[in-house]
mmCIF file of N, CA and C in Angstrom:
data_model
loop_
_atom_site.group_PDB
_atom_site.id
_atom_site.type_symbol
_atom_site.label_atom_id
_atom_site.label_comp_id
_atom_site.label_asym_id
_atom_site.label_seq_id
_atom_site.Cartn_x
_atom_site.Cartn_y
_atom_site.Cartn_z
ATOM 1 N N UNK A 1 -61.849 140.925 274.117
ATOM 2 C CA UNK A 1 -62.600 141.212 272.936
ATOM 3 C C UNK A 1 -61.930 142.328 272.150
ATOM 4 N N UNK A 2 -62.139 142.070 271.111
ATOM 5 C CA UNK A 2 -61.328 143.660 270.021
ATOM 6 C C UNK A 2 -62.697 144.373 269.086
ATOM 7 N N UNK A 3 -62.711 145.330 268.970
ATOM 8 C CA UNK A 3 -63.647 146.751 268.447
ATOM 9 C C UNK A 3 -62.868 146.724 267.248
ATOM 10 N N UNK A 4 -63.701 146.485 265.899
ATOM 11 C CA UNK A 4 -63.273 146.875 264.782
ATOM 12 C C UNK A 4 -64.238 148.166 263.815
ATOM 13 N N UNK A 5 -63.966 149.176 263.763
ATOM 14 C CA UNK A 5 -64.809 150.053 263.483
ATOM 15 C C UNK A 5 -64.308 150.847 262.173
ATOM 16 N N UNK A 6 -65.313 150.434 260.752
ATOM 17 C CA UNK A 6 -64.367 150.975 259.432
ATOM 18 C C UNK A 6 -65.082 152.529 259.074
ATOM 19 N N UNK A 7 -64.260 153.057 258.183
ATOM 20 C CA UNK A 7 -64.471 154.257 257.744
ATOM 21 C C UNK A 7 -64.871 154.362 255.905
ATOM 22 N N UNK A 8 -64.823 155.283 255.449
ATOM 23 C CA UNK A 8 -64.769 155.453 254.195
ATOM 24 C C UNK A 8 -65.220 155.282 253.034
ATOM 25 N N UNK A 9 -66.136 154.626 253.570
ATOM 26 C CA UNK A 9 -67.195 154.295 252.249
ATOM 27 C C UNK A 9 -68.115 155.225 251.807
ATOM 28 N N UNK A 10 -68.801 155.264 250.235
ATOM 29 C CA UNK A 10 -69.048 156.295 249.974
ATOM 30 C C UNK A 10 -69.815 156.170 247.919
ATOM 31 N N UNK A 11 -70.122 156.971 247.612
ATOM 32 C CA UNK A 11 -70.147 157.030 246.134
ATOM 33 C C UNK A 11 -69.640 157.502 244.953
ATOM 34 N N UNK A 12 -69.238 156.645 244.121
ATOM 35 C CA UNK A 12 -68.329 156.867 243.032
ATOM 36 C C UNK A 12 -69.084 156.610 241.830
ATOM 37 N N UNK A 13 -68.386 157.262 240.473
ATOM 38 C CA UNK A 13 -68.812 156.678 239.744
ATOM 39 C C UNK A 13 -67.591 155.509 238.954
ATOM 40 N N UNK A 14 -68.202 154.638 238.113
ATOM 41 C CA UNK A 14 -67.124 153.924 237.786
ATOM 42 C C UNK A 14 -65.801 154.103 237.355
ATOM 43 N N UNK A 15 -64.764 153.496 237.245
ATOM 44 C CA UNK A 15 -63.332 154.095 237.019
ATOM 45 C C UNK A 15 -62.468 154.426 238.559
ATOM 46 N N UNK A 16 -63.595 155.206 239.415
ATOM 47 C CA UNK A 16 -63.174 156.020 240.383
ATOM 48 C C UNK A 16 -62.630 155.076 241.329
ATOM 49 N N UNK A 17 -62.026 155.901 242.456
ATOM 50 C CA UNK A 17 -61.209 155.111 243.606
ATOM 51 C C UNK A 17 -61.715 155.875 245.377
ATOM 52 N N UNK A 18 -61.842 154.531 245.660
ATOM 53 C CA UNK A 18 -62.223 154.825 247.412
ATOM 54 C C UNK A 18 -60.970 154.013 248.286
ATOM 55 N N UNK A 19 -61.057 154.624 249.623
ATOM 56 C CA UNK A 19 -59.668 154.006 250.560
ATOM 57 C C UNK A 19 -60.623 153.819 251.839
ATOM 58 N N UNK A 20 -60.904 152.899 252.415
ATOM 59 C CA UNK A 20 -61.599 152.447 253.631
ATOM 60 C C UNK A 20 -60.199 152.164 254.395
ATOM 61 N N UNK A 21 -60.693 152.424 255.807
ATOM 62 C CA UNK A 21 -59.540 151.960 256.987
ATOM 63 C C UNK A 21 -60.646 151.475 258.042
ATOM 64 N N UNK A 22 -60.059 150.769 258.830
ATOM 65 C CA UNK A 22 -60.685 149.766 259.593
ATOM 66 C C UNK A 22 -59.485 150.021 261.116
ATOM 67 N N UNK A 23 -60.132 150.594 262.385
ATOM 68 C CA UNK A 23 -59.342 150.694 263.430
ATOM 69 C C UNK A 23 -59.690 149.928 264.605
ATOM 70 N N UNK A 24 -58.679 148.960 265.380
ATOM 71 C CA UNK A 24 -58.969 147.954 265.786
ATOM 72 C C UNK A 24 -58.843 148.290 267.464
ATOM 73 N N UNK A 25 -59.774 147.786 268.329
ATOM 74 C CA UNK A 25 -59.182 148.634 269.683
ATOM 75 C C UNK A 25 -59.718 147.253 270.756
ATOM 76 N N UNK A 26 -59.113 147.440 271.831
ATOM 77 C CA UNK A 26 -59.684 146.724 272.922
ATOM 78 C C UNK A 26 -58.785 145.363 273.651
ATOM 79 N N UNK A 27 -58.669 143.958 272.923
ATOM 80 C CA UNK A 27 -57.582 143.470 273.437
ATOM 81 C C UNK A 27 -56.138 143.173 272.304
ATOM 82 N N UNK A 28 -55.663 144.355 271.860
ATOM 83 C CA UNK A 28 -54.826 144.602 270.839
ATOM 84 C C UNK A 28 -53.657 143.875 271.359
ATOM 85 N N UNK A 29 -53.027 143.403 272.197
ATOM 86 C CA UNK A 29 -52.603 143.135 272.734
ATOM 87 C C UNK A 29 -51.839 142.036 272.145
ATOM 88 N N UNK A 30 -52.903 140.919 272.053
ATOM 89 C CA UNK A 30 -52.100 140.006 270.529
ATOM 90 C C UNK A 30 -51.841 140.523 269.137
ATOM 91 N N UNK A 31 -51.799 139.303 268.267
ATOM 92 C CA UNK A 31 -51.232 140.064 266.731
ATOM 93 C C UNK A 31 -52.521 139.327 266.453
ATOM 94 N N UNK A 32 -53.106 140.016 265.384
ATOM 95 C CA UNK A 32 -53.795 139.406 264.237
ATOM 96 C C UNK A 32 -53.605 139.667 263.018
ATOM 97 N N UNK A 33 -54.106 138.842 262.285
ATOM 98 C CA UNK A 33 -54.182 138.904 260.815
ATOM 99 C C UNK A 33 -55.630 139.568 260.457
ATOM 100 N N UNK A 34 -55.509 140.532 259.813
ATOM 101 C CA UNK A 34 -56.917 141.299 259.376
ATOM 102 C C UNK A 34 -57.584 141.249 257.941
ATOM 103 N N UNK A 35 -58.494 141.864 257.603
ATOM 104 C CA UNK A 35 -59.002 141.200 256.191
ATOM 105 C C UNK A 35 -60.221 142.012 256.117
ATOM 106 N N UNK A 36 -60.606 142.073 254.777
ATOM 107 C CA UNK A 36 -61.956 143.064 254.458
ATOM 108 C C UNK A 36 -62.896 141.233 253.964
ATOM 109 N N UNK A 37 -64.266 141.462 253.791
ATOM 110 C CA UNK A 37 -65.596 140.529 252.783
ATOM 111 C C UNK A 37 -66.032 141.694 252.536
ATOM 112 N N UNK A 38 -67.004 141.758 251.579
ATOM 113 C CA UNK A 38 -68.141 142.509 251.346
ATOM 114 C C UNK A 38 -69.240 141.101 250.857
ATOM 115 N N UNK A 39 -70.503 142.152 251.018
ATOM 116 C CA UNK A 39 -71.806 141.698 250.888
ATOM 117 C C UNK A 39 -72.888 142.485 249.966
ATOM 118 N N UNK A 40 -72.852 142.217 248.746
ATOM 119 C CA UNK A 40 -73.734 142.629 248.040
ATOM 120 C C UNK A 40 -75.393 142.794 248.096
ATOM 121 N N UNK A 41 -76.370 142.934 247.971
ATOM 122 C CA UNK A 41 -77.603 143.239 247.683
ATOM 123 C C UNK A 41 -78.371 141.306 247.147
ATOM 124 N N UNK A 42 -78.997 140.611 248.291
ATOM 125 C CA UNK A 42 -79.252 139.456 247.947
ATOM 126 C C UNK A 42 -77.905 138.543 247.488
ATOM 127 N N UNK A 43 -76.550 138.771 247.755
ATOM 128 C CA UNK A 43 -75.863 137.469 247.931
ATOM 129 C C UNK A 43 -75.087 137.374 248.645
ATOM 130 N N UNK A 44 -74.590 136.206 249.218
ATOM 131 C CA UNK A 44 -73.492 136.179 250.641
ATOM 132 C C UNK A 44 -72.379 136.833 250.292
ATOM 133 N N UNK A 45 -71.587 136.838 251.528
ATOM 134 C CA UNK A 45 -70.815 137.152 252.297
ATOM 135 C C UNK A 45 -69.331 136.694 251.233
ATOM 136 N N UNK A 46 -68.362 137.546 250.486
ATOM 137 C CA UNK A 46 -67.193 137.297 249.869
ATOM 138 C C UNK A 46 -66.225 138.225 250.439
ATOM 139 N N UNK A 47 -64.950 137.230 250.546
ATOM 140 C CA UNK A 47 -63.975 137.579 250.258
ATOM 141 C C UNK A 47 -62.868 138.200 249.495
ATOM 142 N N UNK A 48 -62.659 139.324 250.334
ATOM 143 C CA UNK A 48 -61.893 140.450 249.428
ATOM 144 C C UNK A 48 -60.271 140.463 249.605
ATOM 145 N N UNK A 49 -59.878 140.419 250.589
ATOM 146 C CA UNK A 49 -58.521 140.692 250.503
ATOM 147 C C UNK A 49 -58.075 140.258 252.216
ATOM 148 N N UNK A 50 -56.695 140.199 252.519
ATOM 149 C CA UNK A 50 -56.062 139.785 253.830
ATOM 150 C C UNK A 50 -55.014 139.935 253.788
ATOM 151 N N UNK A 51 -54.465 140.155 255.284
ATOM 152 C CA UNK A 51 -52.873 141.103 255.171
ATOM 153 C C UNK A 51 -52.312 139.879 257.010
ATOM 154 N N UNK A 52 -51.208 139.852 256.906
ATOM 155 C CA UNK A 52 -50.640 139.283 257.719
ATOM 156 C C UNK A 52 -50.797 140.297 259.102
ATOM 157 N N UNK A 53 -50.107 139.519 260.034
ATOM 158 C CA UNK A 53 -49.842 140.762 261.407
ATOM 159 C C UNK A 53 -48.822 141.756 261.081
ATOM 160 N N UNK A 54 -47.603 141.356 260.729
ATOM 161 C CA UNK A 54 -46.900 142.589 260.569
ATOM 162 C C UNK A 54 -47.033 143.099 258.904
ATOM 163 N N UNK A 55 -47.764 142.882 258.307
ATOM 164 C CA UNK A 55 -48.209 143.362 256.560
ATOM 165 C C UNK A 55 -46.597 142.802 255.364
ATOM 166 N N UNK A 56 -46.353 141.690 256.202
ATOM 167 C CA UNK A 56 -45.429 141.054 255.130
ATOM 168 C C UNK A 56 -45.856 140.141 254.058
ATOM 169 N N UNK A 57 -47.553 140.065 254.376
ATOM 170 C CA UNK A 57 -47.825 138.706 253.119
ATOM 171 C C UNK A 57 -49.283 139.394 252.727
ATOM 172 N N UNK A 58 -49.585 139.055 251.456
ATOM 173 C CA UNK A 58 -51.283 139.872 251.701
ATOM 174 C C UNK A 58 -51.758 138.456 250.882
ATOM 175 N N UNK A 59 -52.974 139.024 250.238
ATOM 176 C CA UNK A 59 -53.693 137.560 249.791
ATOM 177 C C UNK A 59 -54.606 138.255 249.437
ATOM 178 N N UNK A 60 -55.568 138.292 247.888
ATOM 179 C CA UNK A 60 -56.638 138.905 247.477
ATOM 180 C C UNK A 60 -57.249 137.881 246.675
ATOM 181 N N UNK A 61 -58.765 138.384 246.798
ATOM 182 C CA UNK A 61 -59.947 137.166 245.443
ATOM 183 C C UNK A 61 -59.140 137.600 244.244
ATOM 184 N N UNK A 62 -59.379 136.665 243.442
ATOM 185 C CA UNK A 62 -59.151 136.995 241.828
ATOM 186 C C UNK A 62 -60.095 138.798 241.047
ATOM 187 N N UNK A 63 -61.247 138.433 242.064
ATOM 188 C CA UNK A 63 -62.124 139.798 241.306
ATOM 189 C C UNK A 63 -61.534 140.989 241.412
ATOM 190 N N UNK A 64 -60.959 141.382 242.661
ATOM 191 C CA UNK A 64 -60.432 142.103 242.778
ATOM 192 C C UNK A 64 -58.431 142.635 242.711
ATOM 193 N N UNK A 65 -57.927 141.523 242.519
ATOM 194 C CA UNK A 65 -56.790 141.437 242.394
ATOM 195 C C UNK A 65 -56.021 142.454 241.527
ATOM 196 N N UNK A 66 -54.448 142.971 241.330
ATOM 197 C CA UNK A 66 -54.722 144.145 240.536
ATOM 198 C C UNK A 66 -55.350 145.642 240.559
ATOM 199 N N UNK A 67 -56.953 145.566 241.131
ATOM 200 C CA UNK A 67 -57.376 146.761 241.385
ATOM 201 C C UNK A 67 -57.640 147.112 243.022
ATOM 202 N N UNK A 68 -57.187 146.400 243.807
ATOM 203 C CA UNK A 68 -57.305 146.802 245.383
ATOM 204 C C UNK A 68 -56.310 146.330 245.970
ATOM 205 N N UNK A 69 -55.813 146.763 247.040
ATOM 206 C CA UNK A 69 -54.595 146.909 247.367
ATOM 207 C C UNK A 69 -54.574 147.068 249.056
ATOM 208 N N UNK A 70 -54.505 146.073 250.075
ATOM 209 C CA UNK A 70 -54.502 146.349 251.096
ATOM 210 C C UNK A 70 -53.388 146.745 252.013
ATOM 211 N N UNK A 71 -53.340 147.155 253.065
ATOM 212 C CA UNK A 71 -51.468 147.927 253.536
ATOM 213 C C UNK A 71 -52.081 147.804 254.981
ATOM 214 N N UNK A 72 -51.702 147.671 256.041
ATOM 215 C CA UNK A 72 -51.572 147.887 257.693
ATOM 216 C C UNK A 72 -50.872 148.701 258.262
ATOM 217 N N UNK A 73 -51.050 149.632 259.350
ATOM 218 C CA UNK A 73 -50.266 149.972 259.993
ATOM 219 C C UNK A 73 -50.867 150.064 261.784
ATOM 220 N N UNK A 74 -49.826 148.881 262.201
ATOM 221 C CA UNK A 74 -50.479 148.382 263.537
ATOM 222 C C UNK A 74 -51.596 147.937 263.346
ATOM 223 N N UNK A 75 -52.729 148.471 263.823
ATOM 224 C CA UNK A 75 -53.806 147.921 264.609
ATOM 225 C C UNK A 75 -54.672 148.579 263.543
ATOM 226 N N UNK A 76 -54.226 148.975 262.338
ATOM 227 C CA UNK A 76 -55.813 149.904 261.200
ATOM 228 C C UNK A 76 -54.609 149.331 260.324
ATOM 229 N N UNK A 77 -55.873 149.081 259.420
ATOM 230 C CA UNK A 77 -55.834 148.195 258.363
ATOM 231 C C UNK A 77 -57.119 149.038 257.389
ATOM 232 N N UNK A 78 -56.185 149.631 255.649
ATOM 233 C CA UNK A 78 -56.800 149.863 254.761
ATOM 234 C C UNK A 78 -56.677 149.486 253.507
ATOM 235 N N UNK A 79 -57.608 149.665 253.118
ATOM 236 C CA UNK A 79 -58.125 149.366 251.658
ATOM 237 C C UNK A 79 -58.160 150.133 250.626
ATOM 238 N N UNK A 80 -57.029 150.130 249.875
ATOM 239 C CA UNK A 80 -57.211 151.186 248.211
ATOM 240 C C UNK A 80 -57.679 150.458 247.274
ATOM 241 N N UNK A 81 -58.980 151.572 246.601
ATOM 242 C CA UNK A 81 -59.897 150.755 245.277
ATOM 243 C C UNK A 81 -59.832 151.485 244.478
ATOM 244 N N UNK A 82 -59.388 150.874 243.454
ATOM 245 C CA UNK A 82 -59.069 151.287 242.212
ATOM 246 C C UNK A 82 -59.676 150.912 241.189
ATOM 247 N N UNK A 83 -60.058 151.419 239.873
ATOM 248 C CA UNK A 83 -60.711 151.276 239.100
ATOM 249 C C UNK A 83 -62.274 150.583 239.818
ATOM 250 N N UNK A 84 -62.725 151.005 240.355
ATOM 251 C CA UNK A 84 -64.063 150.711 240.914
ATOM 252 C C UNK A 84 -64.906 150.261 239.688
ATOM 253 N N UNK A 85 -66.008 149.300 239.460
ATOM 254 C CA UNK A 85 -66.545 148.795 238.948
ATOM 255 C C UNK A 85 -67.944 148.936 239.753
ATOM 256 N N UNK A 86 -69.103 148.498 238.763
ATOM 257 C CA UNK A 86 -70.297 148.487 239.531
ATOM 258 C C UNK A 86 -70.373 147.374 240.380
ATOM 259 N N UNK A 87 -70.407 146.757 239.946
ATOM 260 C CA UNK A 87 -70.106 144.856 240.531
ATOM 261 C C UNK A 87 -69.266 144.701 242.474
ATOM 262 N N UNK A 88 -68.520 145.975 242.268
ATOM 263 C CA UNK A 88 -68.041 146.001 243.483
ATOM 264 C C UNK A 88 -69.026 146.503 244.384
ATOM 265 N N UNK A 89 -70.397 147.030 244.377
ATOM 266 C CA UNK A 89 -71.437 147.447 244.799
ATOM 267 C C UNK A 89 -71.598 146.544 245.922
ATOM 268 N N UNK A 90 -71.002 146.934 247.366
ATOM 269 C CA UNK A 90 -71.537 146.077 248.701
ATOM 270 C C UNK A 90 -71.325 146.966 249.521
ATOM 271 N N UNK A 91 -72.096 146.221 250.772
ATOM 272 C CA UNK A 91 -71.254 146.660 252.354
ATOM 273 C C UNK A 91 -70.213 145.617 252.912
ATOM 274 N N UNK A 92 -69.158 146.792 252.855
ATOM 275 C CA UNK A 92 -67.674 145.962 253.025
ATOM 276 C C UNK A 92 -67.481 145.835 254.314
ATOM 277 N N UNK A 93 -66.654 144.912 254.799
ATOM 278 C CA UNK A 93 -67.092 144.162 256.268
ATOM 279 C C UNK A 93 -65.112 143.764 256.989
ATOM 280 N N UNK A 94 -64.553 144.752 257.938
ATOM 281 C CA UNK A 94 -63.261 144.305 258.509
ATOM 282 C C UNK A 94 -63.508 143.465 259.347
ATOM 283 N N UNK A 95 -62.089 142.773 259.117
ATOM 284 C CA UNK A 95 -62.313 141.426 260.196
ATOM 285 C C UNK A 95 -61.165 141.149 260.740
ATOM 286 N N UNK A 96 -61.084 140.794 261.913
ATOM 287 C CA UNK A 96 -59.481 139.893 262.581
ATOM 288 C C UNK A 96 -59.620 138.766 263.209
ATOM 289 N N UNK A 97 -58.604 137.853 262.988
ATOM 290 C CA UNK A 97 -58.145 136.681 263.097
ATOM 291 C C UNK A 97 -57.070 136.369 263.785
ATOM 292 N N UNK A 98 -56.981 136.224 265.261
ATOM 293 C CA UNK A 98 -55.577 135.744 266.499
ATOM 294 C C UNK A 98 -55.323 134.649 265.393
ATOM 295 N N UNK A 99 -55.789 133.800 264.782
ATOM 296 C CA UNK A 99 -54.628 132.568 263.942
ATOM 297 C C UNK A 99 -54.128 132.816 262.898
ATOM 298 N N UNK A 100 -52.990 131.953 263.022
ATOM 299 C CA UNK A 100 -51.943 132.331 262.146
ATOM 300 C C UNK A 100 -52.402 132.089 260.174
ATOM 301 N N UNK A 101 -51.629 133.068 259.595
ATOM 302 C CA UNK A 101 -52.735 133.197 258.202
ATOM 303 C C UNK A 101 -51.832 133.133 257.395
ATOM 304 N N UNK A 102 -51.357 131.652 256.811
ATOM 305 C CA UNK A 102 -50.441 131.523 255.761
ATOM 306 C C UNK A 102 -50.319 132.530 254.720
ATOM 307 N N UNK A 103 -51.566 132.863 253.915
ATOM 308 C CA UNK A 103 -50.782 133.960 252.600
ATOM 309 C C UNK A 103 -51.988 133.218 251.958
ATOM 310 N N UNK A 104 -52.276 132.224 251.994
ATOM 311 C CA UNK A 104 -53.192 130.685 250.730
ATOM 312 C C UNK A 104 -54.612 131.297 251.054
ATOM 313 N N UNK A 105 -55.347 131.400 251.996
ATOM 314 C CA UNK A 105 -56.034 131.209 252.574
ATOM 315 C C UNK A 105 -56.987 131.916 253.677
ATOM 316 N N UNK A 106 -57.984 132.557 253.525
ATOM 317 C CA UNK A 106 -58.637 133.666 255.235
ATOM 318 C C UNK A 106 -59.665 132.955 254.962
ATOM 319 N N UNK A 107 -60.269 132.627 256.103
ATOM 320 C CA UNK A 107 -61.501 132.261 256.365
ATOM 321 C C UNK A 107 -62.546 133.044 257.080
ATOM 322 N N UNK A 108 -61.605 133.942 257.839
ATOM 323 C CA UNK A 108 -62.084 135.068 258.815
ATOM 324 C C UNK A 108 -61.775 134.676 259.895
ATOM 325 N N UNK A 109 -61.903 135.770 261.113
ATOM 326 C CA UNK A 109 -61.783 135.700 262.318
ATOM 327 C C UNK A 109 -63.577 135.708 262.855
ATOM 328 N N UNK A 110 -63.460 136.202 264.675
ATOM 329 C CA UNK A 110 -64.354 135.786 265.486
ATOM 330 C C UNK A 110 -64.918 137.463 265.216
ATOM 331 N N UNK A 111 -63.836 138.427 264.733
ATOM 332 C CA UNK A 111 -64.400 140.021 265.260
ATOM 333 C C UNK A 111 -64.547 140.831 263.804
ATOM 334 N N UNK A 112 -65.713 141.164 264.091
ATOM 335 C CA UNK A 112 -66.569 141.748 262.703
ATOM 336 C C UNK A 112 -66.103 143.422 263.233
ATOM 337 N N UNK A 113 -66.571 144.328 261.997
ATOM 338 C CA UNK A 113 -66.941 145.906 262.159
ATOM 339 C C UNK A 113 -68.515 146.058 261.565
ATOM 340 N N UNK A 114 -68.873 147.279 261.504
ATOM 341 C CA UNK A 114 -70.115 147.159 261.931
ATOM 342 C C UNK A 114 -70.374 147.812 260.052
ATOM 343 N N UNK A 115 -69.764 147.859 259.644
ATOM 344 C CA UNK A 115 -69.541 147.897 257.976
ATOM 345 C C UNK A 115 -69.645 149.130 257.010
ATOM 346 N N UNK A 116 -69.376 149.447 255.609
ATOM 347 C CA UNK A 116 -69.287 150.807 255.577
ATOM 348 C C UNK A 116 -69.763 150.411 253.830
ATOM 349 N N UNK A 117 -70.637 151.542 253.643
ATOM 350 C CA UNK A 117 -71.409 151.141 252.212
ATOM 351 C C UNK A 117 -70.547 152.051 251.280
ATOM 352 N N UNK A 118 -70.695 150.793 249.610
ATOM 353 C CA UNK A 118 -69.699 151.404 249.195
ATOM 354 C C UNK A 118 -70.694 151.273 247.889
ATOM 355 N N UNK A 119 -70.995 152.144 247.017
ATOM 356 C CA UNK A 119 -71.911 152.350 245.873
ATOM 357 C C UNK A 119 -70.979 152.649 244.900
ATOM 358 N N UNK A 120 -71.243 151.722 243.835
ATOM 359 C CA UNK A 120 -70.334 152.397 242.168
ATOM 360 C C UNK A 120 -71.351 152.590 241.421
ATOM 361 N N UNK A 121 -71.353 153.590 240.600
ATOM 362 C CA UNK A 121 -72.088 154.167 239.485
ATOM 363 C C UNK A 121 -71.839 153.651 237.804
ATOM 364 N N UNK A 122 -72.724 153.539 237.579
ATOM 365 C CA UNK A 122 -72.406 152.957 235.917
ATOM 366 C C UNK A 122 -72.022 154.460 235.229
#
């Protein structure tokens, strides 16, 4: 089993920038491919961004593309947000995936974190 446990969330007002990291522990042993969703206030579960095992390929939603920026090192995996918007208003959610993660495509893995609230201000 692997422990994904994120950091950094917090309140901004719009414009502003937050950096979440996500540290992965337990059977590290394989490689995974890691990845943030967030979850807004009454709607599911979206996809934000995904980074290969060794951080040679990444992959982001259109919403955020441009203004977030994900990077790895080993086993923590973070998130730079930039130009924050209200709309980005969720609890953001790390995830890993033992299968292999073309660049096209995350669906998610089996191992959640336990999530980190992220508030933008108008």
């Amino acid at each position: 089993q692997v422990q994904l446990v994120e950091s950094g969330g917090g309140l901004v007002q719009a414009g502003g920038s937050l950096r979440l990291s996500c540290v992965a522990s337990g059977r590290t042993e394989r490689t995974y491919a890691m990845g943030w969703f967030r979850q807004a206030p009454g709607k599911g579960r979206e996809f934000v961004a995904a980074i290969n095992w060794s951080g040679s390929t990444t992959y982001y939603s259109d919403s955020v593309k441009g203004r977030f920026t994900i990077s790895r090192d080993k086993n923590t995996v973070s998130l730079q947000m930039n130009s924050l918007k209200p709309e980005d208003t969720a609890v953001y959610y790390c995830n890993a995936d033992p299968k292999y993660f073309s660049g096209s495509y995350y669906p998610g893995g089996d191992y959640w974190g336990q999530g980190t609230q992220v508030s933008v201000s108008s």
